Coordinates of C-alpha atoms and ligand atoms in Angstrom, one line a residue:
M6 CA 17.4 78.8 -42.4
T7 CA 17.9 76.7 -39.4
E8 CA 20.1 78.9 -37.1
T9 CA 20.0 82.8 -36.9
I10 CA 23.3 84.6 -36.5
S11 CA 22.2 86.3 -33.4
G12 CA 20.9 83.1 -31.7
S13 CA 17.3 85.0 -31.2
R14 CA 14.2 83.6 -33.1
G15 CA 12.1 86.5 -34.2
L16 CA 10.7 87.9 -31.0
S17 CA 12.3 85.1 -29.0
I18 CA 15.4 87.0 -28.0
E19 CA 18.3 85.1 -26.8
E20 CA 18.7 86.7 -23.3
P21 CA 22.2 87.0 -21.7
L22 CA 22.4 87.8 -17.9
L23 CA 22.8 91.4 -17.3
F24 CA 26.3 90.8 -15.8
E25 CA 27.2 89.8 -19.5
Q26 CA 25.4 92.7 -21.0
G27 CA 27.0 95.2 -18.8
S28 CA 30.2 97.3 -19.4
P29 CA 32.1 99.3 -16.7
G30 CA 31.4 102.8 -16.7
Q31 CA 28.0 102.6 -18.2
C32 CA 25.3 103.9 -15.8
G33 CA 21.8 104.3 -16.0
V34 CA 21.5 107.7 -13.8
D35 CA 23.9 110.5 -13.2
L36 CA 25.7 110.0 -9.9
E37 CA 27.3 112.8 -8.0
T38 CA 30.9 112.6 -7.2
P39 CA 31.1 110.7 -3.8
P40 CA 31.6 113.1 -1.0
D41 CA 35.0 112.8 0.9
L42 CA 34.2 111.1 4.1
P43 CA 35.6 112.3 7.6
D44 CA 38.9 110.6 8.7
H45 CA 37.1 108.2 11.1
L46 CA 34.8 106.8 8.3
G47 CA 37.4 106.7 5.5
G48 CA 38.1 103.0 6.3
L49 CA 34.5 102.2 5.5
R50 CA 35.0 103.0 1.9
R51 CA 35.3 100.2 -0.7
R52 CA 38.8 99.6 -2.0
Q53 CA 37.4 98.0 -5.3
P54 CA 34.5 99.2 -7.0
A55 CA 31.3 96.8 -6.3
A56 CA 31.0 94.1 -9.1
L57 CA 27.9 95.4 -10.7
P58 CA 27.1 95.5 -14.3
G59 CA 27.3 99.0 -15.9
L60 CA 24.1 99.5 -17.8
A61 CA 22.0 102.1 -19.5
E62 CA 18.4 102.2 -18.7
P63 CA 17.0 101.1 -21.9
T64 CA 19.0 97.9 -21.5
V65 CA 17.7 97.1 -18.2
V66 CA 14.0 98.0 -19.2
R67 CA 14.3 95.6 -22.2
H68 CA 15.9 92.8 -20.4
F69 CA 13.1 92.9 -17.8
T70 CA 10.5 93.3 -20.2
R71 CA 11.7 90.2 -22.2
L72 CA 12.2 88.2 -19.2
S73 CA 8.7 88.9 -18.2
Q74 CA 7.3 87.7 -21.6
K75 CA 9.3 84.3 -21.4
N76 CA 7.0 83.3 -18.5
F77 CA 3.6 82.0 -18.7
G78 CA 1.3 84.4 -17.0
I79 CA -2.4 84.7 -16.5
D80 CA -2.5 87.8 -18.8
S81 CA -0.8 85.7 -21.6
V82 CA -2.2 82.2 -21.5
F83 CA -4.8 79.7 -19.8
Y84 CA -3.4 79.0 -16.5
P85 CA -5.4 75.9 -15.0
L86 CA -3.2 75.5 -12.0
G87 CA -5.2 73.7 -9.5
S88 CA -5.7 75.0 -5.8
C89 CA -4.5 78.4 -6.8
T90 CA -7.5 80.1 -8.4
M91 CA -5.6 81.7 -11.2
K92 CA -8.5 83.9 -12.2
H93 CA -8.6 87.0 -14.2
N94 CA -7.6 90.3 -12.2
P95 CA -10.0 93.0 -13.3
R96 CA -8.0 96.4 -14.3
L97 CA -10.7 98.4 -12.6
N98 CA -9.1 96.9 -9.3
E99 CA -5.6 98.1 -10.5
K100 CA -6.8 101.5 -11.4
L101 CA -8.3 102.0 -8.0
A102 CA -5.2 100.6 -6.1
R103 CA -3.0 102.9 -8.0
L104 CA -5.1 106.3 -6.7
A105 CA -2.6 108.6 -4.9
G106 CA -5.0 108.4 -2.1
F107 CA -4.5 104.9 -1.4
A108 CA -0.9 104.1 -2.9
D109 CA 0.7 106.7 -1.1
V110 CA -0.5 106.2 2.6
H111 CA 2.0 105.4 5.0
P112 CA 1.2 103.2 8.0
F113 CA 2.9 106.0 10.5
Q114 CA 0.6 108.7 9.4
P115 CA -1.6 110.1 12.1
E116 CA -5.2 108.3 12.3
S117 CA -6.9 111.6 11.5
T118 CA -5.1 111.8 8.0
V119 CA -6.1 108.2 7.0
Q120 CA -9.6 107.9 8.0
G121 CA -10.5 106.8 4.3
A122 CA -8.0 104.1 4.4
L123 CA -9.3 102.8 7.7
A124 CA -12.9 103.0 6.5
L125 CA -11.8 100.8 3.5
I126 CA -10.2 98.2 5.7
D127 CA -13.4 98.4 7.8
L128 CA -15.6 97.9 4.8
A129 CA -13.6 95.1 3.3
A130 CA -13.9 93.4 6.5
H131 CA -17.7 94.0 6.6
W132 CA -18.0 92.3 3.3
L133 CA -15.8 89.1 4.4
K134 CA -17.7 88.5 7.6
T135 CA -21.2 89.0 5.6
L136 CA -20.2 86.4 3.2
T137 CA -18.9 84.0 5.6
G138 CA -21.4 84.9 8.5
L139 CA -18.6 84.8 11.2
P140 CA -18.7 87.7 13.6
A141 CA -15.1 88.8 13.8
I142 CA -12.1 89.1 11.2
A143 CA -8.2 89.5 11.7
M144 CA -7.1 91.6 8.6
S145 CA -3.3 91.6 8.9
P146 CA -2.3 87.9 7.9
A147 CA -0.2 88.4 4.7
A148 CA -1.3 85.4 3.0
G149 CA -3.3 82.1 3.3
A150 CA -0.5 80.3 5.3
H151 CA -0.2 83.3 7.5
G152 CA -4.2 83.2 8.0
E153 CA -3.8 79.6 9.2
F154 CA -1.0 80.5 11.5
C155 CA -3.1 83.4 12.8
G156 CA -5.9 81.0 13.4
L157 CA -4.2 78.4 15.0
M158 CA -2.5 81.2 17.5
T159 CA -5.9 82.6 18.1
I160 CA -7.2 79.0 18.8
R161 CA -4.2 78.5 21.1
A162 CA -4.7 81.7 23.3
A163 CA -8.5 80.7 23.7
L164 CA -7.3 77.5 25.1
E165 CA -4.7 79.0 27.4
D166 CA -7.3 81.4 28.6
R167 CA -9.3 78.2 29.5
G168 CA -6.2 76.8 31.3
E169 CA -5.9 74.1 28.7
R170 CA -2.8 73.1 26.9
R171 CA -3.7 70.9 24.1
T172 CA -1.2 69.6 22.0
R173 CA -2.7 67.9 19.0
V174 CA -4.0 69.1 15.6
L175 CA -6.0 66.8 13.2
V176 CA -5.0 67.5 9.4
P177 CA -6.5 65.4 6.5
E178 CA -3.9 63.5 4.4
S179 CA -5.3 65.5 1.5
A180 CA -4.5 69.0 2.9
H181 CA -2.3 71.7 1.6
G182 CA 1.3 71.5 2.9
T183 CA 0.8 74.7 4.8
N184 CA -1.8 73.3 7.1
P185 CA 0.6 70.8 8.9
A186 CA 3.6 73.3 8.8
S187 CA 1.5 76.0 10.2
A188 CA -0.1 73.8 13.2
A189 CA 4.0 72.6 13.6
A190 CA 4.9 76.4 13.6
C191 CA 2.5 77.0 16.3
G192 CA 3.7 74.3 18.4
F193 CA 1.3 71.5 17.8
T194 CA 1.7 68.0 16.8
V195 CA 0.1 67.2 13.6
D196 CA -1.9 63.8 13.5
P197 CA -3.0 63.0 9.6
I198 CA -6.4 61.8 9.1
P199 CA -6.8 59.1 6.1
A200 CA -9.0 59.7 3.2
T201 CA -12.0 57.4 2.0
S202 CA -11.9 56.0 -1.4
R203 CA -14.6 58.5 -2.2
G204 CA -11.8 61.5 -1.5
R205 CA -13.5 62.7 1.3
V206 CA -12.1 62.8 5.1
D207 CA -12.8 59.3 6.9
V208 CA -15.1 60.5 9.5
G209 CA -14.5 57.3 11.4
A210 CA -10.9 57.6 11.5
L211 CA -11.3 61.3 12.4
K212 CA -13.5 60.3 15.6
A213 CA -11.1 57.6 16.8
K214 CA -8.5 60.2 17.0
L215 CA -10.3 62.7 18.9
G216 CA -9.6 63.4 22.7
D217 CA -9.3 66.3 25.0
D218 CA -5.9 66.6 23.8
V219 CA -7.1 68.0 20.4
A220 CA -6.9 71.7 19.9
A221 CA -8.4 71.8 16.5
V222 CA -9.2 70.0 13.3
M223 CA -8.2 71.6 10.0
L224 CA -10.3 71.2 7.1
T225 CA -10.5 72.3 3.6
N226 CA -14.0 72.7 2.1
P227 CA -14.4 71.9 -0.9
N228 CA -11.2 69.9 -0.6
T229 CA -8.1 69.7 -2.5
C230 CA -9.5 66.9 -4.5
G231 CA -12.3 69.5 -5.5
L232 CA -14.9 67.7 -3.5
F233 CA -17.4 69.0 -1.1
E234 CA -16.7 67.5 2.3
N235 CA -20.5 66.3 2.9
D236 CA -19.9 65.4 6.6
I237 CA -18.6 68.3 7.5
L238 CA -21.5 69.1 10.1
E239 CA -20.8 65.7 11.7
I240 CA -17.1 66.8 11.8
A241 CA -17.8 70.1 13.4
E242 CA -20.2 68.5 15.9
A243 CA -17.4 65.8 16.9
I244 CA -14.5 68.4 17.4
H245 CA -16.8 70.7 19.4
G246 CA -17.9 67.6 21.5
V247 CA -14.3 67.2 22.8
G248 CA -13.9 71.1 23.5
G249 CA -11.8 71.6 20.3
F250 CA -12.1 74.1 17.6
F251 CA -12.9 73.8 13.8
Y252 CA -10.4 75.6 11.5
G253 CA -11.4 75.8 7.9
D254 CA -8.9 76.4 5.1
G255 CA -10.8 78.8 2.8
A256 CA -8.4 78.6 -0.3
N257 CA -11.3 77.2 -2.1
F258 CA -13.9 79.6 -0.9
N259 CA -14.2 80.6 -4.8
A260 CA -16.3 77.5 -5.1
I261 CA -19.1 78.3 -2.6
V262 CA -19.1 82.1 -2.2
G263 CA -22.7 83.2 -1.9
R264 CA -23.7 79.6 -1.7
V265 CA -22.9 78.5 1.5
T266 CA -22.7 80.5 4.7
V267 CA -19.4 79.5 6.5
A268 CA -20.8 80.1 10.0
D269 CA -23.5 77.2 9.2
L270 CA -20.8 74.8 8.6
G271 CA -19.7 75.0 12.3
I272 CA -16.3 76.6 11.5
D273 CA -14.4 78.6 14.1
A274 CA -11.8 80.3 12.3
M275 CA -11.1 80.4 8.4
H276 CA -8.7 82.1 6.2
I277 CA -9.7 83.9 3.0
N278 CA -7.0 84.1 0.2
L279 CA -7.9 87.6 -1.2
H280 CA -5.5 86.7 -4.0
K281 CA -7.5 83.7 -4.9
T282 CA -11.2 84.2 -4.5
F283 CA -11.3 87.8 -4.6
S284 CA -9.1 88.3 -7.7
T285 CA -5.9 90.2 -6.5
P286 CA -2.8 89.0 -8.6
H287 CA -0.7 86.5 -7.3
G288 CA 2.3 83.9 -8.2
G289 CA 5.6 85.3 -8.3
G290 CA 4.6 88.8 -7.7
G291 CA 2.4 88.8 -4.5
P292 CA 1.7 90.3 -2.2
G293 CA -1.5 88.2 -1.3
A294 CA -3.6 88.6 1.9
G295 CA -5.1 86.2 4.1
P296 CA -7.5 87.8 6.4
T297 CA -8.9 85.3 9.0
V298 CA -12.6 85.4 10.1
L299 CA -13.6 84.2 13.8
S300 CA -16.3 82.9 15.7
D301 CA -17.6 84.6 18.8
A302 CA -15.4 82.3 21.0
L303 CA -12.1 83.3 19.2
A304 CA -12.9 87.1 18.5
P305 CA -11.3 88.2 21.8
Y306 CA -7.9 86.5 20.9
A307 CA -7.4 87.9 17.4
P308 CA -4.0 89.8 16.8
L309 CA -3.8 93.4 16.9
P310 CA -4.1 96.0 15.4
A311 CA -7.8 96.0 15.1
V312 CA -9.8 99.0 13.1
V313 CA -12.8 100.3 15.5
H314 CA -15.4 102.8 14.7
D315 CA -17.0 105.2 17.2
A316 CA -18.5 108.7 16.9
G317 CA -15.1 110.0 16.6
G318 CA -14.3 108.1 13.4
F319 CA -11.9 105.3 12.8
H320 CA -9.3 104.2 15.2
L321 CA -6.6 101.3 15.3
V322 CA -6.3 99.5 18.5
E323 CA -2.9 99.0 18.7
H324 CA -2.5 97.8 22.6
A325 CA -4.7 95.2 24.7
A326 CA -4.7 97.5 27.7
G327 CA -8.2 98.9 28.4
S328 CA -9.6 97.2 25.1
G329 CA -11.2 94.2 26.8
L330 CA -9.2 92.3 24.3
K331 CA -6.9 89.2 25.0
P332 CA -5.0 89.2 21.7
C333 CA -2.7 86.3 20.8
G334 CA -0.1 88.9 19.7
R335 CA 0.8 90.8 16.8
I336 CA 1.5 88.7 13.6
K337 CA 2.7 91.7 11.4
G338 CA 4.3 95.0 11.2
F339 CA 1.4 97.0 10.3
H340 CA -2.3 96.4 9.5
G341 CA -2.1 94.3 6.5
Q342 CA -1.7 94.2 2.9
F343 CA -3.6 97.4 2.3
G344 CA -3.2 97.3 -1.8
V345 CA -4.6 93.9 -1.7
F346 CA -7.5 95.2 0.4
V347 CA -8.2 98.1 -2.1
R348 CA -8.2 95.6 -5.0
A349 CA -10.4 93.0 -3.3
L350 CA -13.1 95.2 -2.2
A351 CA -13.2 96.8 -5.7
Y352 CA -13.7 93.3 -7.0
M353 CA -16.5 92.6 -4.4
M354 CA -18.2 95.9 -5.0
S355 CA -18.2 95.7 -8.7
M356 CA -19.3 92.1 -8.6
G357 CA -22.0 92.7 -6.0
A358 CA -23.5 89.8 -3.6
D359 CA -25.3 88.4 -7.0
G360 CA -22.2 88.5 -9.2
L361 CA -20.0 87.0 -6.8
R362 CA -22.5 84.0 -6.5
Q363 CA -22.5 83.8 -10.1
A364 CA -18.9 83.5 -10.3
A365 CA -18.8 80.6 -8.0
S366 CA -21.3 78.7 -9.9
D367 CA -19.7 79.3 -13.1
A368 CA -16.2 78.1 -11.7
V369 CA -17.8 74.9 -10.7
L370 CA -19.7 74.6 -14.1
N371 CA -16.4 75.1 -16.0
A372 CA -14.5 72.6 -13.8
N373 CA -17.3 70.0 -14.6
Y374 CA -17.0 70.8 -18.3
L375 CA -13.4 70.0 -18.3
Q376 CA -14.1 66.9 -16.1
A377 CA -17.0 65.7 -18.4
R378 CA -15.0 66.3 -21.6
L379 CA -11.6 64.9 -20.4
S380 CA -12.8 61.7 -18.6
G381 CA -13.0 59.6 -21.8
E382 CA -9.2 60.0 -22.7
L383 CA -7.9 60.9 -19.0
T384 CA -8.8 58.9 -15.7
P385 CA -10.9 61.0 -13.2
S386 CA -9.8 60.1 -9.7
F387 CA -13.3 60.2 -8.1
D388 CA -16.9 59.3 -9.5
G389 CA -19.4 62.2 -9.5
P390 CA -19.4 65.7 -10.4
C391 CA -16.6 68.0 -8.9
M392 CA -16.7 71.5 -7.4
H393 CA -14.4 74.2 -8.8
E394 CA -11.5 71.9 -10.0
A395 CA -11.3 68.4 -11.6
L396 CA -8.8 65.8 -10.4
F397 CA -7.2 63.1 -12.5
D398 CA -4.6 60.6 -11.7
D399 CA -2.0 59.0 -13.9
R400 CA -3.8 55.6 -14.8
F401 CA -4.4 56.7 -18.3
L402 CA -0.6 56.7 -18.8
K403 CA 0.0 53.3 -17.6
D404 CA 2.4 51.4 -19.7
S405 CA 3.1 54.5 -21.9
G406 CA 6.6 55.4 -20.5
V407 CA 5.1 58.8 -19.9
T408 CA 4.8 60.5 -16.5
T409 CA 2.4 63.1 -15.4
L410 CA 5.4 65.5 -15.6
D411 CA 6.2 64.6 -19.0
F412 CA 2.5 65.2 -19.8
A413 CA 2.7 68.7 -18.4
K414 CA 5.9 69.6 -20.1
A415 CA 4.2 68.6 -23.4
L416 CA 1.4 71.1 -22.5
I417 CA 4.0 73.8 -22.4
D418 CA 4.4 73.3 -26.1
E419 CA 0.8 73.5 -26.5
G420 CA 0.6 77.1 -25.4
F421 CA -0.9 76.3 -22.0
H422 CA 0.4 76.5 -18.3
P423 CA 0.3 73.2 -17.0
M424 CA -2.1 72.0 -14.3
T425 CA -1.0 71.3 -10.7
M426 CA 1.0 68.1 -10.9
Y427 CA 1.5 65.4 -8.0
F428 CA -1.0 67.3 -5.5
P429 CA -3.1 66.3 -3.7
L430 CA -0.8 63.4 -2.6
V431 CA -4.0 61.0 -2.1
V432 CA -4.0 60.0 -5.7
H433 CA -1.1 58.8 -7.8
G434 CA 0.4 61.1 -10.3
A435 CA -2.3 63.8 -9.7
L436 CA -3.2 66.3 -12.5
L437 CA -5.5 68.9 -10.7
M438 CA -7.0 71.3 -13.2
E439 CA -8.9 74.5 -12.0
P440 CA -10.2 76.6 -14.9
T441 CA -11.8 79.4 -12.9
E442 CA -15.0 81.2 -13.9
T443 CA -13.2 83.7 -16.0
E444 CA -12.4 81.3 -18.9
S445 CA -14.5 81.2 -22.0
K446 CA -15.9 78.0 -23.6
E447 CA -13.8 78.6 -26.6
T448 CA -10.6 78.6 -24.4
L449 CA -11.6 75.5 -22.4
D450 CA -12.3 73.7 -25.7
R451 CA -8.9 74.5 -27.1
F452 CA -7.4 73.4 -23.9
I453 CA -9.6 70.2 -24.0
D454 CA -8.4 69.3 -27.7
S455 CA -4.8 69.7 -26.8
V456 CA -4.9 67.6 -23.6
R457 CA -7.0 64.9 -25.5
G458 CA -4.6 64.9 -28.3
L459 CA -1.4 64.4 -26.1
A460 CA -3.3 61.6 -24.1
Q461 CA -3.9 59.7 -27.4
R462 CA -0.3 60.4 -28.6
A463 CA 0.9 59.2 -25.2
K464 CA -1.0 56.0 -25.4
Q465 CA 0.0 55.5 -29.1
G466 CA 3.5 55.1 -28.0
N467 CA 5.4 58.3 -28.6
A468 CA 7.1 58.6 -25.1
A469 CA 10.4 59.7 -26.7
E470 CA 8.5 62.9 -27.6
F471 CA 7.1 63.5 -24.4
L472 CA 10.4 62.8 -22.5
S473 CA 12.2 65.7 -24.4
A474 CA 9.3 68.1 -24.1
P475 CA 9.2 71.1 -24.2
A476 CA 10.7 71.3 -27.6
H477 CA 9.4 74.9 -28.2
T478 CA 10.5 77.3 -25.5
P479 CA 13.3 79.4 -25.0
R480 CA 14.9 76.9 -22.8
R481 CA 14.5 73.0 -22.9
R482 CA 13.6 71.0 -20.0
L483 CA 15.8 71.5 -16.8
D484 CA 17.5 69.0 -14.6
E485 CA 15.4 69.8 -11.8
T486 CA 17.2 67.5 -9.3
A487 CA 20.5 68.9 -10.1
A488 CA 19.0 72.5 -9.9
A489 CA 17.5 71.6 -6.4
R490 CA 20.8 69.8 -5.1
T491 CA 23.5 71.9 -6.3
P492 CA 22.1 75.4 -7.1
E493 CA 24.2 77.7 -8.8
L494 CA 23.4 81.0 -7.3
R495 CA 26.5 82.8 -8.0
W496 CA 27.4 84.1 -11.5
R497 CA 30.9 83.1 -12.3
P498 CA 32.1 84.4 -15.7
E499 CA 34.2 81.5 -16.3
K500 CA 31.4 78.9 -15.8
K501 CA 29.2 80.5 -18.8
V502 CA 26.6 77.8 -20.0
Ligands
PLP19 C1 -3.0 78.3 -1.6 C2 -3.5 77.5 -0.8 C3 -3.2 77.6 0.7 C4 -1.9 78.5 1.3 O1 -2.3 79.9 0.8 P1 -1.1 81.1 0.5 O2 -1.8 82.1 0.1 O3 -0.3 80.3 -0.9 O4 -0.3 80.9 1.7 C5 -3.7 76.8 1.9 N1 -4.5 75.7 1.4 C6 -4.8 75.7 0.0 C7 -5.9 74.7 0.0 C8 -4.3 76.3 -1.0 O5 -4.9 76.1 -2.1

């Protein structure tokens, strides 16, 4: 039988929009009859009922449950999305985050009633400072990009306090797009630094761009090619030599936790993506958190609020007056993503210092296993071992008529979330794979077999198969250009597709 009557295929249910499923008059809850409004408000009442679908609760629950299953997720498939560290989120973290004492606190509660929550923020801060070796931390940034913003605002405040208005920030070409964006958002001009043929920052080019108008160098280490920046000490010395600051993008901290002390690298400020390195859920769900560790020189300029501790207990410093601090301002409404702090701290404490170090080593081992076993069929971009992610370019697809995008779409049919594509920009048609430490050898082997098999098929001249992939998903390939240029954001019954 080819077509089913319902359009569904077993558990792959054809899913109409809620607007198509609803019928007027149905409702999931019992609503009171609306009260009569006083005369002067009467004009505010809708003349027509809102155009909302009428739905019973089971319909809504099924709809969203089914939609959630149509997506690739870290809990359903291998998810080797490079640069994103899609590692397992231990359920213990979730269990602790749901404890009423954590889940139900409110940021406006009096300090005396949230001593435990403040102690938790302080303890998470202690772990992050210890793991990086840096003396201070701003806990409030809500994600990595926000941490970059926080770090650069802090740097700007420190420079202004010295009476300096520096305008330039140096950012390597391989950097994540958030780096130049954050620098620009803080009012700096972005000056790109080229990469060498070995995938590292060109230190000569960097030094040539240094001057007393440079506020900071931003560097990711390991970098987005999955390579350790071996010249990092020389870079730190060079930027400090002209009176600027060294910002570390800590998104790849996963590869070096417990093995490298960030302070020893000469870094003045670095955000830590708790949702990557410390295993809190991310991707389409959020929220993440990007606490930013700071050197002594930057500590006084950290944004408020800050948690402090004295004989009377824990307190939140909300205002600079009388504190001796010169904060760069306030970057978030409250104290940070508290639920993420609970999960990250649960992860750190359950792993222990030795477990975190082991996780970093295993992440690097897994990536090198992928790189070694895929290098025969694919083309690795750089020689030598990698750190926590393996980077390939599209030379292996040359003359096959298949692009990196087509290749990734075919991987969806194989039951894997694709790797990161076309990033970093320093290699052509990039395929960036990050297996993380939580994947077993069996999973990696299954993935490797599929990738190798697909590479062989592409080289044997089966381009048509790739161009029409994915073939086995609820929806086929979308016209991404049309979707971006002429998005259809409003449901119009007459234009049903
Ligand atoms: C993920 C990432 C960021 C941005 O972090 P968000 O938490 O997504 O804002 C910055 N730099 C690198 C290298 C990253 O991988």
